[in-house]
Coordinates of C-alpha atoms in Angstrom, one line a residue:
X358 CA 0.0 0.0 0.0
X359 CA 2.9 2.3 0.8
X360 CA 4.3 1.8 -2.7
X361 CA 0.9 2.7 -4.3
X362 CA 0.8 5.8 -2.1
X363 CA 4.3 6.8 -3.1
X364 CA 3.5 6.3 -6.8
X365 CA 0.3 8.3 -6.4
X366 CA 2.4 11.1 -5.0
X367 CA 4.9 10.8 -7.9
X368 CA 2.1 11.1 -10.4
X369 CA 0.8 14.2 -8.6
X370 CA 4.2 15.7 -9.2
X371 CA 4.7 14.5 -12.7
X372 CA 1.4 15.6 -14.2
X373 CA 1.8 19.3 -13.5
X374 CA 1.6 21.2 -16.8
X375 CA 5.3 22.2 -16.6
X376 CA 6.6 18.7 -15.9
X377 CA 4.3 17.2 -18.6
X378 CA 5.7 19.7 -21.1
X379 CA 9.3 18.9 -20.1
X380 CA 8.7 15.2 -20.3
X381 CA 7.2 15.7 -23.8
X382 CA 10.2 17.8 -24.9
X383 CA 12.6 15.2 -23.5
X384 CA 10.8 12.4 -25.3
X385 CA 10.7 14.3 -28.6
X386 CA 14.4 15.4 -28.4
X387 CA 15.4 11.9 -27.4
X388 CA 13.5 10.4 -30.4
X389 CA 15.1 13.0 -32.7
X390 CA 18.7 12.3 -31.7
X391 CA 17.9 8.6 -31.8
X392 CA 16.6 8.9 -35.4
X393 CA 19.5 11.1 -36.6
X394 CA 22.8 9.2 -36.3
X395 CA 25.8 11.2 -35.2
X396 CA 25.4 12.6 -31.7
X397 CA 23.8 10.2 -29.2
X398 CA 22.1 10.8 -25.8
X399 CA 25.4 11.3 -23.8
X400 CA 26.4 14.4 -25.9
X401 CA 22.8 15.7 -26.1
X402 CA 22.2 15.5 -22.4
X403 CA 25.6 17.2 -21.8
X404 CA 24.8 19.9 -24.4
X405 CA 21.4 20.6 -22.7
X406 CA 22.8 20.8 -19.1
X407 CA 23.3 24.6 -19.3
X408 CA 19.6 25.0 -20.4
X409 CA 18.5 23.2 -17.2
X410 CA 20.2 25.7 -14.8
X411 CA 17.1 27.8 -14.4
X412 CA 14.6 24.9 -14.3
X413 CA 13.3 23.2 -11.2
X414 CA 15.6 20.2 -10.5
X415 CA 12.7 17.7 -10.8
X416 CA 11.6 19.1 -14.1
X417 CA 15.2 19.2 -15.4
X418 CA 15.8 15.6 -14.5
X419 CA 12.4 14.5 -16.0
X420 CA 13.5 16.1 -19.3
X421 CA 17.0 14.6 -19.3
X422 CA 15.6 11.2 -18.5
X423 CA 13.1 11.5 -21.3
X424 CA 16.0 12.1 -23.7
X425 CA 17.7 8.9 -22.6
X426 CA 14.9 6.5 -23.0
X427 CA 13.5 8.4 -26.0
X428 CA 16.8 7.8 -27.8
X429 CA 16.2 4.1 -27.4
X430 CA 12.9 4.4 -29.3
X431 CA 14.2 6.7 -32.0
X432 CA 17.2 4.5 -32.7
X433 CA 15.0 1.6 -33.7
X434 CA 13.2 3.8 -36.4
X435 CA 16.5 4.5 -38.1
X436 CA 17.7 0.9 -37.8
X437 CA 14.6 -0.5 -39.4
X438 CA 14.1 2.1 -42.2
X439 CA 17.7 2.9 -43.1
X440 CA 19.8 0.0 -41.7
X441 CA 21.8 2.7 -39.9
X442 CA 21.4 2.5 -36.1
X443 CA 20.8 5.9 -34.7
X444 CA 21.8 4.5 -31.3
X445 CA 24.4 1.9 -30.5
X446 CA 21.8 -0.2 -28.7
X447 CA 19.8 -0.4 -32.0
X448 CA 22.6 -2.2 -33.9
X449 CA 21.0 -5.5 -33.3
X450 CA 17.5 -4.3 -34.2
X451 CA 18.8 -3.3 -37.7
X452 CA 19.7 -7.0 -38.5
X453 CA 16.1 -8.3 -38.8
X454 CA 14.2 -5.0 -38.6
X455 CA 15.6 -3.7 -41.9
X456 CA 15.0 -7.1 -43.6
X457 CA 11.4 -6.9 -42.5
X458 CA 11.2 -3.4 -44.0
X459 CA 12.7 -4.6 -47.3
X460 CA 9.9 -7.2 -47.5
X461 CA 7.3 -4.4 -47.1
X462 CA 6.7 -5.0 -43.4
X463 CA 8.3 -1.8 -42.0
X464 CA 5.1 -0.9 -40.3
X465 CA 4.9 -4.2 -38.4
X466 CA 8.5 -3.9 -37.4
X467 CA 8.1 -0.3 -36.1
X468 CA 4.9 -1.3 -34.2
X469 CA 6.5 -4.3 -32.6
X470 CA 9.5 -2.2 -31.6
X471 CA 7.2 0.5 -30.1
X472 CA 4.9 -2.0 -28.2
X473 CA 7.9 -4.0 -26.9
X474 CA 9.6 -0.8 -25.8
X475 CA 6.4 0.4 -23.9
X476 CA 5.9 -2.9 -22.2
X477 CA 9.5 -3.1 -21.2
X478 CA 9.6 0.5 -20.1
X479 CA 6.5 0.0 -17.9
X480 CA 8.0 -3.1 -16.2
X481 CA 11.3 -1.3 -15.7
X482 CA 9.5 1.7 -14.1
X483 CA 7.6 -0.6 -11.7
X484 CA 10.9 -2.3 -10.8
X485 CA 12.6 1.0 -10.1
X486 CA 9.7 1.9 -7.8
X487 CA 9.6 -1.5 -6.1
X488 CA 13.4 -1.7 -5.4
X489 CA 13.9 1.9 -4.5
X490 CA 13.0 1.7 -0.9
X491 CA 14.7 -1.6 0.0
X492 CA 18.0 -0.6 -1.7
X493 CA 17.8 2.9 -0.1
X494 CA 17.5 1.2 3.3
X495 CA 20.6 -1.0 2.6
X496 CA 22.5 2.1 1.3
X497 CA 21.8 4.0 4.5
X498 CA 23.7 1.3 6.5
X499 CA 26.8 2.0 4.4
X500 CA 29.8 3.7 6.0
X501 CA 32.7 5.6 4.2
X502 CA 34.7 2.3 3.7
X503 CA 31.6 0.5 2.3
X504 CA 30.9 3.3 -0.1
X505 CA 34.5 3.4 -1.3
X506 CA 34.4 -0.3 -1.9
X507 CA 31.1 -0.1 -3.7
X508 CA 32.6 2.5 -6.1
X509 CA 35.6 0.2 -6.7
X510 CA 33.2 -2.5 -7.6
X511 CA 31.4 -0.2 -10.0
X512 CA 34.7 0.7 -11.8
X513 CA 35.7 -3.0 -12.0
X514 CA 32.3 -3.8 -13.5
X515 CA 32.9 -1.1 -16.1
X516 CA 36.2 -2.7 -16.9
X517 CA 34.8 -6.2 -17.2
X518 CA 31.8 -5.2 -19.3
X519 CA 33.7 -2.7 -21.6
X520 CA 34.4 -3.9 -25.1
X521 CA 37.9 -4.5 -26.3
X522 CA 41.2 -4.8 -24.3
X523 CA 41.0 -5.1 -20.5
X524 CA 44.3 -3.2 -20.1
X525 CA 42.9 -0.3 -22.2
X526 CA 39.7 -0.2 -20.1
X527 CA 41.9 -0.1 -16.9
X528 CA 44.0 2.7 -18.5
X529 CA 40.8 4.7 -19.2
X530 CA 39.6 4.2 -15.6
X531 CA 42.9 5.6 -14.2
X532 CA 42.8 8.5 -16.7
X533 CA 39.3 9.4 -15.5
X534 CA 40.4 9.3 -11.8
X535 CA 43.5 11.4 -12.7
X536 CA 41.4 14.1 -14.4
X537 CA 39.0 14.2 -11.5
X538 CA 41.9 15.3 -9.2
X539 CA 42.8 18.4 -11.2
X540 CA 41.9 21.6 -9.3
X541 CA 42.1 22.8 -5.7
X542 CA 42.2 20.4 -2.8
X543 CA 39.2 21.3 -0.7
X544 CA 41.0 20.3 2.6
X545 CA 44.4 21.8 2.1
X546 CA 43.6 24.6 -0.4
X547 CA 46.6 23.5 -2.5
X548 CA 46.3 23.4 -6.3
X549 CA 46.9 20.0 -7.8
X550 CA 48.0 19.3 -11.4
X551 CA 47.1 22.8 -12.6
X552 CA 50.7 23.6 -13.6
X553 CA 50.1 27.1 -12.2
X554 CA 47.4 27.7 -14.8
X555 CA 44.6 29.7 -13.1
X556 CA 41.6 28.5 -15.3
X557 CA 42.2 25.0 -14.0
X558 CA 42.2 26.0 -10.4
X559 CA 38.5 25.0 -10.1
X560 CA 39.0 21.7 -11.9
X561 CA 37.6 20.5 -15.2
X562 CA 33.9 21.0 -15.7
X563 CA 32.0 17.8 -16.2
X564 CA 30.1 19.2 -19.2
X565 CA 33.4 20.3 -20.9
X566 CA 34.8 16.7 -20.6
X567 CA 31.6 15.0 -21.6
X568 CA 30.9 17.3 -24.5
X569 CA 34.4 17.0 -25.9
X570 CA 34.7 13.2 -25.5
X571 CA 31.3 12.3 -26.8
X572 CA 30.1 15.4 -28.8
X573 CA 33.0 16.8 -30.7
X574 CA 34.8 13.4 -31.0
X575 CA 31.6 11.8 -32.4
X576 CA 31.3 14.5 -35.0
X577 CA 34.9 14.0 -36.1
X578 CA 34.3 10.2 -36.3
X579 CA 31.2 10.6 -38.3
X580 CA 32.8 13.0 -40.8
X581 CA 35.4 10.5 -41.8
X582 CA 32.8 7.8 -42.6
X583 CA 31.3 7.7 -46.1
X584 CA 27.5 8.1 -45.8
X585 CA 25.6 5.2 -47.2
X586 CA 21.9 5.2 -46.3
X587 CA 19.8 2.2 -47.6
X588 CA 16.5 4.1 -47.1
X589 CA 13.4 2.0 -47.7
X590 CA 11.6 3.8 -50.5
X591 CA 8.1 2.3 -50.2
X592 CA 5.5 4.1 -48.0
X593 CA 5.3 2.8 -44.5
X594 CA 1.8 1.3 -43.9
X595 CA 0.0 -1.2 -41.7
X596 CA 1.3 0.2 -38.4
X597 CA -0.8 -2.3 -36.4
X598 CA 0.8 -5.8 -36.0
X599 CA -1.3 -8.8 -36.8
X600 CA -2.5 -11.3 -34.2
X601 CA 0.1 -13.8 -35.5
X602 CA 2.9 -11.2 -35.1
X603 CA 1.9 -10.5 -31.5
X604 CA 1.8 -14.2 -30.6
X605 CA 5.3 -14.7 -32.1
X606 CA 6.7 -11.6 -30.5
X607 CA 5.2 -11.8 -27.0
X608 CA 7.6 -14.4 -25.6
X609 CA 10.6 -12.5 -27.0
X610 CA 9.3 -9.3 -25.4
X611 CA 8.9 -11.0 -22.0
X612 CA 12.4 -12.5 -22.1
X613 CA 14.0 -9.3 -23.4
X614 CA 12.3 -7.3 -20.7
X615 CA 13.5 -9.6 -17.9
X616 CA 17.0 -9.8 -19.3
X617 CA 17.3 -6.0 -19.9
X618 CA 15.9 -5.2 -16.4
X619 CA 18.7 -7.3 -14.8
X620 CA 21.5 -6.1 -17.0
X621 CA 20.5 -2.4 -16.7
X622 CA 21.1 -2.6 -12.9
X623 CA 24.7 -3.9 -13.3
X624 CA 27.4 -1.2 -13.4
X625 CA 28.9 -1.0 -16.9
X626 CA 26.0 -2.8 -18.4
X627 CA 23.2 -0.8 -20.0
X628 CA 21.1 -0.9 -23.1
X629 CA 23.9 -2.1 -25.5
X630 CA 24.8 -5.2 -23.6
X631 CA 21.1 -5.9 -23.0
X632 CA 20.2 -5.7 -26.7
X633 CA 23.0 -8.0 -27.8
X634 CA 22.3 -10.5 -25.0
X635 CA 18.6 -10.6 -25.9
X636 CA 19.3 -11.2 -29.6
X637 CA 21.7 -14.1 -28.8
X638 CA 19.1 -15.6 -26.4
X639 CA 16.3 -15.4 -28.9
X640 CA 18.4 -17.0 -31.6
X641 CA 19.4 -19.9 -29.3
X642 CA 15.8 -20.5 -28.1
X643 CA 14.2 -20.2 -31.5
X644 CA 12.8 -23.3 -33.3
X645 CA 13.7 -21.6 -36.6
X646 CA 17.2 -20.0 -35.9
X647 CA 17.8 -19.9 -39.7
X648 CA 15.3 -17.1 -40.0
X649 CA 17.3 -14.7 -37.9
X650 CA 19.1 -12.2 -40.1
X651 CA 16.3 -12.6 -42.7
X652 CA 13.5 -10.8 -41.0
X653 CA 12.6 -12.7 -37.8
X654 CA 10.1 -10.7 -35.7
X655 CA 11.6 -12.0 -32.5
X656 CA 14.9 -10.5 -33.6
X657 CA 13.2 -7.1 -33.3
X658 CA 11.0 -7.7 -30.3
X659 CA 13.6 -9.1 -28.0
X660 CA 16.4 -6.5 -28.4
X661 CA 14.0 -3.5 -28.4
X662 CA 12.4 -4.7 -25.2
X663 CA 15.7 -5.4 -23.6
X664 CA 17.3 -2.0 -24.3
X665 CA 14.3 -0.1 -23.1
X666 CA 14.0 -2.1 -19.9
X667 CA 17.8 -1.6 -19.3
X668 CA 17.4 2.2 -19.9
X669 CA 14.8 2.3 -17.1
X670 CA 16.5 0.1 -14.5
X671 CA 19.8 1.8 -14.9
X672 CA 18.3 4.6 -12.8
X673 CA 18.1 2.1 -9.8
X674 CA 21.8 2.2 -8.7
X675 CA 21.9 5.9 -9.5
X676 CA 19.0 7.0 -7.4
X677 CA 19.5 4.5 -4.5
X678 CA 23.3 4.1 -4.2
X679 CA 24.6 7.2 -6.1
X680 CA 26.6 4.9 -8.4
X681 CA 26.2 5.6 -12.2
X682 CA 26.1 2.2 -14.0
X683 CA 26.9 3.6 -17.4
X684 CA 28.2 6.8 -19.1
X685 CA 24.7 8.3 -19.6
X686 CA 23.9 7.9 -15.9
X687 CA 27.3 9.5 -15.2
X688 CA 26.0 12.6 -17.1
X689 CA 22.9 12.5 -15.0
X690 CA 25.0 12.6 -11.9
X691 CA 26.6 15.8 -13.4
X692 CA 23.1 17.2 -13.9
X693 CA 22.2 16.4 -10.3
X694 CA 25.4 18.0 -9.0
X695 CA 24.7 21.2 -11.0
X696 CA 21.4 21.5 -9.1
X697 CA 23.0 20.8 -5.7
X698 CA 21.6 17.3 -5.5
X699 CA 23.8 14.5 -4.0
X700 CA 22.8 11.2 -5.7
X701 CA 22.3 8.4 -3.2
X702 CA 19.9 7.1 -0.5
X703 CA 19.2 10.6 0.9
X704 CA 17.2 11.5 -2.3
X705 CA 14.2 9.3 -1.3
X706 CA 14.0 10.7 2.2
X707 CA 15.0 14.3 1.7
X708 CA 13.6 14.9 -1.8
X709 CA 10.6 12.5 -2.3
X710 CA 9.1 14.8 -4.9
X711 CA 12.1 14.4 -7.1
X712 CA 12.5 10.6 -6.6
X713 CA 8.8 9.6 -7.1
X714 CA 8.1 12.3 -9.6
X715 CA 11.0 11.1 -11.8
X716 CA 9.8 7.5 -11.6
X717 CA 6.2 8.4 -12.4
X718 CA 7.4 10.5 -15.4
X719 CA 9.1 7.5 -16.9
X720 CA 5.8 5.7 -17.4
X721 CA 4.2 8.9 -18.8
X722 CA 7.2 9.4 -21.1
X723 CA 7.0 5.8 -22.4
X724 CA 3.3 6.3 -23.1
X725 CA 4.0 9.6 -24.9
X726 CA 6.6 7.8 -27.1
X727 CA 4.2 5.2 -28.3
X728 CA 1.5 7.8 -29.1
X729 CA 3.8 10.3 -30.9
X730 CA 6.3 7.9 -32.5
X731 CA 4.1 5.9 -34.9
X732 CA 2.1 8.8 -36.3
X733 CA 5.4 10.8 -36.9
X734 CA 7.1 8.0 -38.9
X735 CA 6.6 10.1 -42.1
X736 CA 8.4 13.1 -40.5
X737 CA 11.3 10.9 -39.3
X738 CA 11.7 9.4 -42.8
X739 CA 12.0 12.9 -44.3
X740 CA 14.6 13.9 -41.7
X741 CA 16.6 10.8 -42.5
X742 CA 17.1 12.2 -46.1
X743 CA 19.1 15.2 -44.7
X744 CA 22.8 14.6 -45.3
X745 CA 24.9 14.6 -42.1
X746 CA 27.3 17.2 -43.6
X747 CA 24.5 19.7 -43.3
X748 CA 23.7 18.8 -39.7
X749 CA 27.1 18.8 -38.0
X750 CA 27.8 22.6 -38.2
X751 CA 24.6 23.3 -36.3
X752 CA 25.4 20.5 -33.8
X753 CA 28.9 22.0 -33.3
X754 CA 27.6 25.5 -33.0
X755 CA 25.1 24.7 -30.2
X756 CA 27.7 22.5 -28.4
X757 CA 30.1 25.5 -28.3
X758 CA 27.3 27.9 -27.1
X759 CA 26.3 25.4 -24.3
X760 CA 29.9 25.0 -23.1
X761 CA 30.6 28.8 -23.1
X762 CA 27.3 29.6 -21.3
X763 CA 28.4 27.6 -18.2
X764 CA 31.2 30.0 -17.0
X765 CA 31.3 32.5 -19.9
X766 CA 34.9 31.5 -20.4
X767 CA 36.3 31.1 -23.9
X768 CA 38.9 28.7 -22.4
X769 CA 36.1 26.2 -21.7
X770 CA 35.4 26.0 -25.5
X771 CA 39.1 25.5 -26.3
X772 CA 39.3 22.8 -23.6
X773 CA 36.3 21.1 -25.0
X774 CA 37.9 21.1 -28.5
X775 CA 41.0 19.6 -26.9
X776 CA 39.0 16.8 -25.3
X777 CA 37.2 16.3 -28.6
X778 CA 40.5 15.7 -30.4
X779 CA 41.7 13.5 -27.5
X780 CA 38.5 11.5 -27.6
X781 CA 38.8 11.0 -31.4
X782 CA 42.4 9.8 -31.1
X783 CA 41.4 7.4 -28.2
X784 CA 38.6 5.9 -30.2
X785 CA 40.9 5.4 -33.2
X786 CA 43.4 3.7 -31.0
X787 CA 40.7 1.3 -29.6
X788 CA 40.2 3.0 -26.2
X789 CA 36.6 3.2 -25.0
X790 CA 35.8 6.7 -23.4
X791 CA 32.8 5.5 -21.4
X792 CA 34.7 3.9 -18.5
X793 CA 36.8 7.1 -18.2
X794 CA 33.6 9.3 -17.8
X795 CA 32.3 7.0 -15.1
X796 CA 35.6 7.2 -13.3
X797 CA 35.7 10.9 -13.6
X798 CA 32.3 11.3 -12.0
X799 CA 33.1 8.9 -9.2
X800 CA 36.6 10.2 -8.6
X801 CA 35.8 13.1 -6.3
X802 CA 33.4 11.0 -4.2
X803 CA 35.8 8.1 -4.0
X804 CA 38.6 10.5 -2.7
X805 CA 36.2 11.9 -0.1
X806 CA 35.1 8.5 1.1
X807 CA 38.7 7.2 1.1
X808 CA 39.9 10.1 3.3
X809 CA 37.0 9.6 5.7
X810 CA 37.6 5.9 6.0
X811 CA 41.3 6.4 6.6
X812 CA 40.7 9.1 9.3
X813 CA 38.2 6.8 11.1
X814 CA 40.7 3.9 11.0
X815 CA 43.7 6.1 12.0
X816 CA 45.4 5.5 8.7
X817 CA 45.0 1.7 8.6
X818 CA 44.5 0.6 4.9
X819 CA 43.3 -2.9 5.9
X820 CA 40.1 -1.4 7.2
X821 CA 38.6 -2.0 3.7
X822 CA 39.1 -5.7 4.0
X823 CA 38.5 -6.2 7.7
X824 CA 35.5 -8.6 7.9
X825 CA 35.0 -8.0 11.6
X826 CA 34.6 -4.2 11.3
X827 CA 33.4 -3.7 7.8
X828 CA 31.9 -6.9 6.4
X829 CA 30.1 -5.1 3.5
X830 CA 33.3 -3.4 2.4
X831 CA 35.4 -6.5 2.6
X832 CA 32.7 -8.5 0.7
X833 CA 32.6 -5.9 -2.1
X834 CA 36.4 -5.9 -2.4
X835 CA 36.5 -9.7 -2.7
X836 CA 33.9 -9.6 -5.5
X837 CA 35.8 -6.9 -7.2
X838 CA 39.1 -8.9 -7.1
X839 CA 37.3 -12.0 -8.4
X840 CA 35.8 -10.1 -11.3
X841 CA 39.1 -8.5 -12.2
X842 CA 40.8 -11.9 -12.2
X843 CA 38.1 -13.3 -14.5
X844 CA 38.5 -10.3 -16.8
X845 CA 42.2 -10.8 -17.3
X846 CA 42.0 -14.6 -17.6
X847 CA 43.3 -15.3 -21.1
X848 CA 40.6 -17.9 -21.8
X849 CA 37.9 -15.3 -21.2
X850 CA 39.8 -12.5 -22.8
X851 CA 39.9 -14.4 -26.1
X852 CA 36.1 -14.5 -26.2
X853 CA 35.8 -10.7 -25.6
X854 CA 34.3 -8.7 -28.4
X855 CA 37.1 -6.8 -29.9
X856 CA 34.8 -4.6 -32.0
X857 CA 34.5 -1.3 -30.3
X858 CA 30.8 -0.5 -29.4
X859 CA 30.2 3.0 -27.9
X860 CA 27.2 3.6 -25.7

């Protein structure tokens, strides 16, 4: 009954005219950037952070959350109609979705993707609401040592689940932690790693790093690729799936929803891993695996349900523990910090309007996406005909304005350009930037908790693995070590996907 009362309170917050409008804007912008390849939700959310400065924190987070799960919807439209995934989590959807479109079944593929996404989003939202209070109660029992160890586990999971080389993932984690230490030490007042350069005294702005690494770098990467859009020419019709389609797709939706909900909670997981996992599962369980890759409807329903469920449940560790499970959630932490909100267990108790209002808005946003997406298919098709070379100058211009507006400092724009070039080079060399962004966000909190734990233990480093004093911390460290050993085991490393996939 308490859960229903909390949800009712959340809906009373979410259905105010302002929040409904912000939710709609987030859903539309998310769909747009999902449809148009080349920028992604990370850069978009980072770009829009300055706009949210004057908004109410609840409304700002409702809009930014809408962009994230809206991008999962929009990415499927591009994948099905053009065979060009607008979002990395829609790579798998393109395999069978585009084949269905070529056979004249684009409408059915789009409808199945939308219905699966809505069902998965609804389930994910309910799961966030149900697990919120229990996990918050657990988190409130955490001390500084436990929090530090939990963040270590989060970084290790980001290493294990990152694509490519384990050593490169570890290197990116350390680079992120290193960048987070730049600026003035709050306890001693001494400048660290600024080389006497005054603009760096306050540290590196989160938006500057995120925009450079994911916005500018993504533009550079897209410009070097030759555009080849296999746009389905025939008109999209029959946007309602048949009864046979629903019977075939329903089990895949259920399995994808369950798998995505679990993987979304894991640090380092997220929508991309969920989509790939769901597709592999459906192919193995199918009685006709030979149809996959040729237009199997389960190959659309499973991954689309999984990536949307994961997009919803990835908010669970963020809201309850303060740990961002992926790069997008790391950007959300940045948004919370801008508004003076400390992510973690205190959100539910101190800011129930924000916590429950955000959860309620997720269901409203998912409903909006189903209602607005299918009727607007014709508009998305026309937008897909716009060449990327005509889009990127506008994207670059608005990115630069967004960065400059934070502190009104030209140096911030120059620094963003530097990080853009750095991000582009890292991608070319096979380094994945996402773990670095997660480490950058957690770095300052980890340092604070490390200092607190060391003060309480009188400088004893074994306090983190002392089962008698800190069993939670010791258990988390043991799990972290075991995961790291598994990650560097050669037998497992050979099976790792060496193809870089950016979330």
